[in-house]
C-alpha atoms as a PDB file:
ATOM      1  CA  UNK A   1      13.792 -18.517  -2.160  1.00  0.00           C
ATOM      2  CA  UNK A   2      16.319 -18.061   0.696  1.00  0.00           C
ATOM      3  CA  UNK A   3      14.882 -18.524   4.183  1.00  0.00           C
ATOM      4  CA  UNK A   4      15.751 -14.931   5.125  1.00  0.00           C
ATOM      5  CA  UNK A   5      13.850 -13.563   2.140  1.00  0.00           C
ATOM      6  CA  UNK A   6      10.901 -15.836   2.912  1.00  0.00           C
ATOM      7  CA  UNK A   7      10.840 -14.706   6.551  1.00  0.00           C
ATOM      8  CA  UNK A   8      10.952 -11.047   5.517  1.00  0.00           C
ATOM      9  CA  UNK A   9       8.172 -11.575   2.982  1.00  0.00           C
ATOM     10  CA  UNK A  10       5.955 -13.306   5.545  1.00  0.00           C
ATOM     11  CA  UNK A  11       6.686 -10.613   8.119  1.00  0.00           C
ATOM     12  CA  UNK A  12       5.827  -7.884   5.632  1.00  0.00           C
ATOM     13  CA  UNK A  13       2.592  -9.674   4.721  1.00  0.00           C
ATOM     14  CA  UNK A  14       1.589  -9.938   8.388  1.00  0.00           C
ATOM     15  CA  UNK A  15       2.411  -6.282   9.026  1.00  0.00           C
ATOM     16  CA  UNK A  16       0.520  -5.175   5.930  1.00  0.00           C
ATOM     17  CA  UNK A  17      -2.574  -7.203   6.800  1.00  0.00           C
ATOM     18  CA  UNK A  18      -2.514  -5.834  10.357  1.00  0.00           C
ATOM     19  CA  UNK A  19      -2.205  -2.254   9.086  1.00  0.00           C
ATOM     20  CA  UNK A  20      -5.146  -2.734   6.732  1.00  0.00           C
ATOM     21  CA  UNK A  21      -7.258  -4.246   9.505  1.00  0.00           C
ATOM     22  CA  UNK A  22      -6.625  -1.275  11.783  1.00  0.00           C
ATOM     23  CA  UNK A  23      -7.244   1.175   8.956  1.00  0.00           C
ATOM     24  CA  UNK A  24     -10.520  -0.444   7.904  1.00  0.00           C
ATOM     25  CA  UNK A  25     -11.800  -0.329  11.503  1.00  0.00           C
ATOM     26  CA  UNK A  26     -10.769   3.264  12.188  1.00  0.00           C
ATOM     27  CA  UNK A  27     -13.575   5.743  12.833  1.00  0.00           C
ATOM     28  CA  UNK A  28     -11.725   8.487  10.960  1.00  0.00           C
ATOM     29  CA  UNK A  29      -9.817   6.719   8.197  1.00  0.00           C
ATOM     30  CA  UNK A  30      -8.224   9.886   6.827  1.00  0.00           C
ATOM     31  CA  UNK A  31      -6.851  11.005  10.184  1.00  0.00           C
ATOM     32  CA  UNK A  32      -5.718   7.484  11.076  1.00  0.00           C
ATOM     33  CA  UNK A  33      -3.812   7.229   7.791  1.00  0.00           C
ATOM     34  CA  UNK A  34      -2.069  10.551   8.388  1.00  0.00           C
ATOM     35  CA  UNK A  35      -1.062   9.636  11.942  1.00  0.00           C
ATOM     36  CA  UNK A  36       0.164   6.194  10.861  1.00  0.00           C
ATOM     37  CA  UNK A  37       2.301   7.759   8.137  1.00  0.00           C
ATOM     38  CA  UNK A  38       3.873  10.255  10.538  1.00  0.00           C
ATOM     39  CA  UNK A  39       4.566   7.594  13.180  1.00  0.00           C
ATOM     40  CA  UNK A  40       6.001   5.203  10.604  1.00  0.00           C
ATOM     41  CA  UNK A  41       8.227   7.924   9.188  1.00  0.00           C
ATOM     42  CA  UNK A  42       9.585   8.748  12.656  1.00  0.00           C
ATOM     43  CA  UNK A  43      10.355   5.075  13.305  1.00  0.00           C
ATOM     44  CA  UNK A  44      12.289   4.732  10.048  1.00  0.00           C
ATOM     45  CA  UNK A  45      14.408   7.899  10.500  1.00  0.00           C
ATOM     46  CA  UNK A  46      17.069   6.576  12.942  1.00  0.00           C
ATOM     47  CA  UNK A  47      17.519   3.278  11.095  1.00  0.00           C
ATOM     48  CA  UNK A  48      17.787   5.086   7.761  1.00  0.00           C
ATOM     49  CA  UNK A  49      20.416   7.481   9.097  1.00  0.00           C
ATOM     50  CA  UNK A  50      22.490   4.620  10.517  1.00  0.00           C
ATOM     51  CA  UNK A  51      22.401   2.666   7.251  1.00  0.00           C
ATOM     52  CA  UNK A  52      22.335   5.586   4.813  1.00  0.00           C
ATOM     53  CA  UNK A  53      23.278   4.915   1.219  1.00  0.00           C
ATOM     54  CA  UNK A  54      21.448   6.590  -1.644  1.00  0.00           C
ATOM     55  CA  UNK A  55      22.972   7.026  -5.081  1.00  0.00           C
ATOM     56  CA  UNK A  56      21.812   9.870  -7.293  1.00  0.00           C
ATOM     57  CA  UNK A  57      20.517   7.396  -9.863  1.00  0.00           C
ATOM     58  CA  UNK A  58      17.940   6.199  -7.311  1.00  0.00           C
ATOM     59  CA  UNK A  59      16.283   9.607  -6.959  1.00  0.00           C
ATOM     60  CA  UNK A  60      13.932   9.357  -9.988  1.00  0.00           C
ATOM     61  CA  UNK A  61      12.745   5.973  -8.742  1.00  0.00           C
ATOM     62  CA  UNK A  62      12.211   7.326  -5.220  1.00  0.00           C
ATOM     63  CA  UNK A  63      10.197  10.286  -6.500  1.00  0.00           C
ATOM     64  CA  UNK A  64       8.064   8.165  -8.817  1.00  0.00           C
ATOM     65  CA  UNK A  65       7.457   5.605  -6.084  1.00  0.00           C
ATOM     66  CA  UNK A  66       6.583   8.345  -3.605  1.00  0.00           C
ATOM     67  CA  UNK A  67       3.981   9.845  -5.926  1.00  0.00           C
ATOM     68  CA  UNK A  68       2.421   6.430  -6.438  1.00  0.00           C
ATOM     69  CA  UNK A  69       2.375   6.004  -2.663  1.00  0.00           C
ATOM     70  CA  UNK A  70       0.379   9.239  -2.389  1.00  0.00           C
ATOM     71  CA  UNK A  71      -2.169   7.769  -4.791  1.00  0.00           C
ATOM     72  CA  UNK A  72      -2.079   4.434  -2.959  1.00  0.00           C
ATOM     73  CA  UNK A  73      -2.891   5.848   0.474  1.00  0.00           C
ATOM     74  CA  UNK A  74      -5.557   8.172  -0.876  1.00  0.00           C
ATOM     75  CA  UNK A  75      -7.275   5.455  -2.900  1.00  0.00           C
ATOM     76  CA  UNK A  76      -7.025   2.918  -0.078  1.00  0.00           C
ATOM     77  CA  UNK A  77      -8.585   5.303   2.429  1.00  0.00           C
ATOM     78  CA  UNK A  78     -11.353   6.142  -0.043  1.00  0.00           C
ATOM     79  CA  UNK A  79     -12.005   2.448  -0.689  1.00  0.00           C
ATOM     80  CA  UNK A  80     -12.333   1.630   3.010  1.00  0.00           C
ATOM     81  CA  UNK A  81     -14.697   4.561   3.463  1.00  0.00           C
ATOM     82  CA  UNK A  82     -17.031   2.955   0.931  1.00  0.00           C
ATOM     83  CA  UNK A  83     -16.627  -0.807   1.207  1.00  0.00           C
ATOM     84  CA  UNK A  84     -15.725  -3.556   3.624  1.00  0.00           C
ATOM     85  CA  UNK A  85     -12.196  -4.855   4.074  1.00  0.00           C
ATOM     86  CA  UNK A  86     -13.376  -8.304   2.972  1.00  0.00           C
ATOM     87  CA  UNK A  87     -13.923  -6.808  -0.491  1.00  0.00           C
ATOM     88  CA  UNK A  88     -11.186  -4.183  -0.749  1.00  0.00           C
ATOM     89  CA  UNK A  89      -8.183  -6.058   0.626  1.00  0.00           C
ATOM     90  CA  UNK A  90      -8.462  -9.331  -1.337  1.00  0.00           C
ATOM     91  CA  UNK A  91      -9.281  -7.494  -4.549  1.00  0.00           C
ATOM     92  CA  UNK A  92      -6.363  -5.066  -4.253  1.00  0.00           C
ATOM     93  CA  UNK A  93      -3.834  -7.643  -3.080  1.00  0.00           C
ATOM     94  CA  UNK A  94      -5.109 -10.423  -5.325  1.00  0.00           C
ATOM     95  CA  UNK A  95      -4.857  -8.417  -8.538  1.00  0.00           C
ATOM     96  CA  UNK A  96      -1.580  -6.655  -7.702  1.00  0.00           C
ATOM     97  CA  UNK A  97       0.769  -9.643  -8.337  1.00  0.00           C
ATOM     98  CA  UNK A  98      -0.765 -10.245 -11.758  1.00  0.00           C
ATOM     99  CA  UNK A  99      -0.360  -6.574 -12.683  1.00  0.00           C
ATOM    100  CA  UNK A 100       3.213  -6.608 -11.341  1.00  0.00           C
ATOM    101  CA  UNK A 101       3.992  -9.565 -13.582  1.00  0.00           C
ATOM    102  CA  UNK A 102       2.546  -7.781 -16.605  1.00  0.00           C
ATOM    103  CA  UNK A 103       4.436  -4.560 -15.880  1.00  0.00           C
ATOM    104  CA  UNK A 104       7.673  -6.409 -15.236  1.00  0.00           C
ATOM    105  CA  UNK A 105       7.372  -8.188 -18.579  1.00  0.00           C
ATOM    106  CA  UNK A 106       6.393  -5.047 -20.504  1.00  0.00           C
ATOM    107  CA  UNK A 107       8.637  -2.468 -18.819  1.00  0.00           C
ATOM    108  CA  UNK A 108      11.576  -4.277 -17.255  1.00  0.00           C
ATOM    109  CA  UNK A 109      11.854  -7.079 -19.785  1.00  0.00           C
ATOM    110  CA  UNK A 110      11.317  -9.864 -17.268  1.00  0.00           C
ATOM    111  CA  UNK A 111      10.965 -13.319 -18.779  1.00  0.00           C
ATOM    112  CA  UNK A 112       9.342 -15.514 -16.137  1.00  0.00           C
ATOM    113  CA  UNK A 113       9.302 -19.266 -16.478  1.00  0.00           C
ATOM    114  CA  UNK A 114       5.965 -21.003 -16.900  1.00  0.00           C
ATOM    115  CA  UNK A 115       5.953 -22.303 -13.287  1.00  0.00           C
ATOM    116  CA  UNK A 116       6.704 -18.784 -11.986  1.00  0.00           C
ATOM    117  CA  UNK A 117       3.865 -17.256 -14.009  1.00  0.00           C
ATOM    118  CA  UNK A 118       1.458 -19.998 -12.956  1.00  0.00           C
ATOM    119  CA  UNK A 119       2.431 -19.485  -9.317  1.00  0.00           C
ATOM    120  CA  UNK A 120       1.550 -15.785  -9.539  1.00  0.00           C
ATOM    121  CA  UNK A 121      -1.841 -16.503 -11.074  1.00  0.00           C
ATOM    122  CA  UNK A 122      -2.582 -19.269  -8.570  1.00  0.00           C
ATOM    123  CA  UNK A 123      -1.775 -17.013  -5.613  1.00  0.00           C
ATOM    124  CA  UNK A 124      -3.935 -14.229  -7.054  1.00  0.00           C
ATOM    125  CA  UNK A 125      -6.776 -16.642  -7.796  1.00  0.00           C
ATOM    126  CA  UNK A 126      -6.526 -18.068  -4.293  1.00  0.00           C
ATOM    127  CA  UNK A 127      -6.777 -14.643  -2.671  1.00  0.00           C
ATOM    128  CA  UNK A 128      -9.778 -13.717  -4.798  1.00  0.00           C
ATOM    129  CA  UNK A 129     -11.391 -17.120  -4.236  1.00  0.00           C
ATOM    130  CA  UNK A 130     -11.207 -16.674  -0.467  1.00  0.00           C
ATOM    131  CA  UNK A 131     -13.210 -13.469  -0.831  1.00  0.00           C
ATOM    132  CA  UNK A 132     -15.600 -14.754  -3.487  1.00  0.00           C
ATOM    133  CA  UNK A 133     -16.073 -12.125  -6.183  1.00  0.00           C
ATOM    134  CA  UNK A 134     -19.709 -12.989  -6.660  1.00  0.00           C
ATOM    135  CA  UNK A 135     -20.641 -12.666  -3.004  1.00  0.00           C
ATOM    136  CA  UNK A 136     -22.340  -9.432  -1.949  1.00  0.00           C
ATOM    137  CA  UNK A 137     -20.207  -7.307   0.288  1.00  0.00           C
ATOM    138  CA  UNK A 138     -22.843  -6.394   2.812  1.00  0.00           C
ATOM    139  CA  UNK A 139     -22.439  -3.543   5.238  1.00  0.00           C
ATOM    140  CA  UNK A 140     -19.032  -2.013   5.642  1.00  0.00           C
ATOM    141  CA  UNK A 141     -17.061  -2.491   8.811  1.00  0.00           C
ATOM    142  CA  UNK A 142     -17.386   1.227   9.372  1.00  0.00           C
ATOM    143  CA  UNK A 143     -21.173   1.077   9.142  1.00  0.00           C
ATOM    144  CA  UNK A 144     -21.308  -1.893  11.524  1.00  0.00           C
ATOM    145  CA  UNK A 145     -19.134   0.054  13.946  1.00  0.00           C
ATOM    146  CA  UNK A 146     -21.659   2.864  13.931  1.00  0.00           C
ATOM    147  CA  UNK A 147     -19.531   5.531  12.284  1.00  0.00           C
ATOM    148  CA  UNK A 148     -22.299   6.598   9.942  1.00  0.00           C
ATOM    149  CA  UNK A 149     -20.387   5.907   6.726  1.00  0.00           C
ATOM    150  CA  UNK A 150     -22.528   4.176   4.143  1.00  0.00           C
ATOM    151  CA  UNK A 151     -21.277   1.186   2.195  1.00  0.00           C
ATOM    152  CA  UNK A 152     -20.902   1.455  -1.579  1.00  0.00           C
ATOM    153  CA  UNK A 153     -19.483  -1.869  -2.684  1.00  0.00           C
ATOM    154  CA  UNK A 154     -19.348  -1.030  -6.399  1.00  0.00           C
ATOM    155  CA  UNK A 155     -17.250   2.095  -5.961  1.00  0.00           C
ATOM    156  CA  UNK A 156     -15.218   0.358  -3.293  1.00  0.00           C
ATOM    157  CA  UNK A 157     -14.380  -2.445  -5.721  1.00  0.00           C
ATOM    158  CA  UNK A 158     -13.377   0.040  -8.426  1.00  0.00           C
ATOM    159  CA  UNK A 159     -11.146   1.897  -5.981  1.00  0.00           C
ATOM    160  CA  UNK A 160      -9.616  -1.412  -4.857  1.00  0.00           C
ATOM    161  CA  UNK A 161      -8.689  -2.184  -8.464  1.00  0.00           C
ATOM    162  CA  UNK A 162      -7.036   1.239  -8.702  1.00  0.00           C
ATOM    163  CA  UNK A 163      -5.166   0.451  -5.476  1.00  0.00           C
ATOM    164  CA  UNK A 164      -3.907  -2.759  -7.097  1.00  0.00           C
ATOM    165  CA  UNK A 165      -2.453  -0.756  -9.986  1.00  0.00           C
ATOM    166  CA  UNK A 166      -0.660   1.638  -7.623  1.00  0.00           C
ATOM    167  CA  UNK A 167       0.762  -1.298  -5.649  1.00  0.00           C
ATOM    168  CA  UNK A 168       2.009  -2.876  -8.855  1.00  0.00           C
ATOM    169  CA  UNK A 169       3.478   0.408 -10.049  1.00  0.00           C
ATOM    170  CA  UNK A 170       5.522   1.205  -6.969  1.00  0.00           C
ATOM    171  CA  UNK A 171       6.558  -2.444  -6.592  1.00  0.00           C
ATOM    172  CA  UNK A 172       8.158  -2.504 -10.043  1.00  0.00           C
ATOM    173  CA  UNK A 173       9.712   0.937  -9.539  1.00  0.00           C
ATOM    174  CA  UNK A 174      11.079   0.108  -6.095  1.00  0.00           C
ATOM    175  CA  UNK A 175      12.601  -3.131  -7.328  1.00  0.00           C
ATOM    176  CA  UNK A 176      14.718  -1.091  -9.719  1.00  0.00           C
ATOM    177  CA  UNK A 177      15.444   1.807  -7.370  1.00  0.00           C
ATOM    178  CA  UNK A 178      16.581  -0.348  -4.461  1.00  0.00           C
ATOM    179  CA  UNK A 179      19.529  -1.492  -6.526  1.00  0.00           C
ATOM    180  CA  UNK A 180      21.017   1.942  -5.890  1.00  0.00           C
ATOM    181  CA  UNK A 181      20.124   2.591  -2.241  1.00  0.00           C
ATOM    182  CA  UNK A 182      19.938   0.983   1.165  1.00  0.00           C
ATOM    183  CA  UNK A 183      16.386  -0.179   1.955  1.00  0.00           C
ATOM    184  CA  UNK A 184      15.695   2.173   4.862  1.00  0.00           C
ATOM    185  CA  UNK A 185      17.211   5.237   3.211  1.00  0.00           C
ATOM    186  CA  UNK A 186      15.084   4.570   0.146  1.00  0.00           C
ATOM    187  CA  UNK A 187      11.997   3.971   2.294  1.00  0.00           C
ATOM    188  CA  UNK A 188      12.540   7.162   4.284  1.00  0.00           C
ATOM    189  CA  UNK A 189      12.763   9.409   1.231  1.00  0.00           C
ATOM    190  CA  UNK A 190       9.916   7.662  -0.546  1.00  0.00           C
ATOM    191  CA  UNK A 191       7.589   7.790   2.469  1.00  0.00           C
ATOM    192  CA  UNK A 192       8.375  11.454   3.100  1.00  0.00           C
ATOM    193  CA  UNK A 193       6.323  12.338   0.022  1.00  0.00           C
ATOM    194  CA  UNK A 194       2.986  10.744   1.054  1.00  0.00           C
ATOM    195  CA  UNK A 195       3.546  11.647   4.710  1.00  0.00           C
ATOM    196  CA  UNK A 196       3.948  15.353   3.996  1.00  0.00           C
ATOM    197  CA  UNK A 197       1.272  15.364   1.293  1.00  0.00           C
ATOM    198  CA  UNK A 198      -1.373  13.404   3.184  1.00  0.00           C
ATOM    199  CA  UNK A 199      -0.876  14.983   6.601  1.00  0.00           C
ATOM    200  CA  UNK A 200      -0.449  18.438   5.063  1.00  0.00           C
ATOM    201  CA  UNK A 201      -3.667  18.268   3.056  1.00  0.00           C
ATOM    202  CA  UNK A 202      -5.583  16.903   6.045  1.00  0.00           C
ATOM    203  CA  UNK A 203      -4.393  19.733   8.299  1.00  0.00           C
ATOM    204  CA  UNK A 204      -5.092  22.316   5.593  1.00  0.00           C
ATOM    205  CA  UNK A 205      -8.640  21.049   5.059  1.00  0.00           C
ATOM    206  CA  UNK A 206      -9.645  20.053   8.590  1.00  0.00           C
ATOM    207  CA  UNK A 207      -7.096  21.532  10.974  1.00  0.00           C
ATOM    208  CA  UNK A 208      -4.904  19.600  13.457  1.00  0.00           C
ATOM    209  CA  UNK A 209      -7.792  18.407  15.662  1.00  0.00           C
ATOM    210  CA  UNK A 210      -8.467  15.148  13.721  1.00  0.00           C
ATOM    211  CA  UNK A 211      -4.816  14.143  14.078  1.00  0.00           C
ATOM    212  CA  UNK A 212      -4.940  14.586  17.839  1.00  0.00           C
ATOM    213  CA  UNK A 213      -8.212  12.648  18.038  1.00  0.00           C
ATOM    214  CA  UNK A 214      -6.842   9.755  15.986  1.00  0.00           C
END
């Protein structure tokens, strides 16, 4: 792997872990998610406009990825409302690479070498091992913080598995779609869908007050 790609991958992993930590600790996970989506979208806009390139063939991939992102954010928020990050995050991120590999083989026709396949399974096993699937989850971070949300580790685990499938789905789709668009233009259009959907539904159901409070 080129050093630039490795650096970007490590940076993305750090950013993603930080985002999940903040989300899991938020008092109002739904409102925090909506605000984070809006802020992230605003940050991407100028860079996307400066580097704009989006072929028409990329549009189906962008739309499909955006819809999966809607499911991803909704399921992730629901999982953190029910279970601790120490259960949700390793389960979702540990299973996702294995599912990506399966989808890439079945849908894209990828033919990984044996070392590549073993590497994916070892990384996934390592992430899950750190968590310990047999260890009880205990109280959620939200409950410990005094937010009043009750932990439900079983449902949280099921939602985390669903999150893993959405991650795998949009990863495979984006890998194909980004062949026909610049990264930030693609990201802007794709993230517009969950941003509008998530923030719009939240405002419709609860009004704008939760967004201001978050």
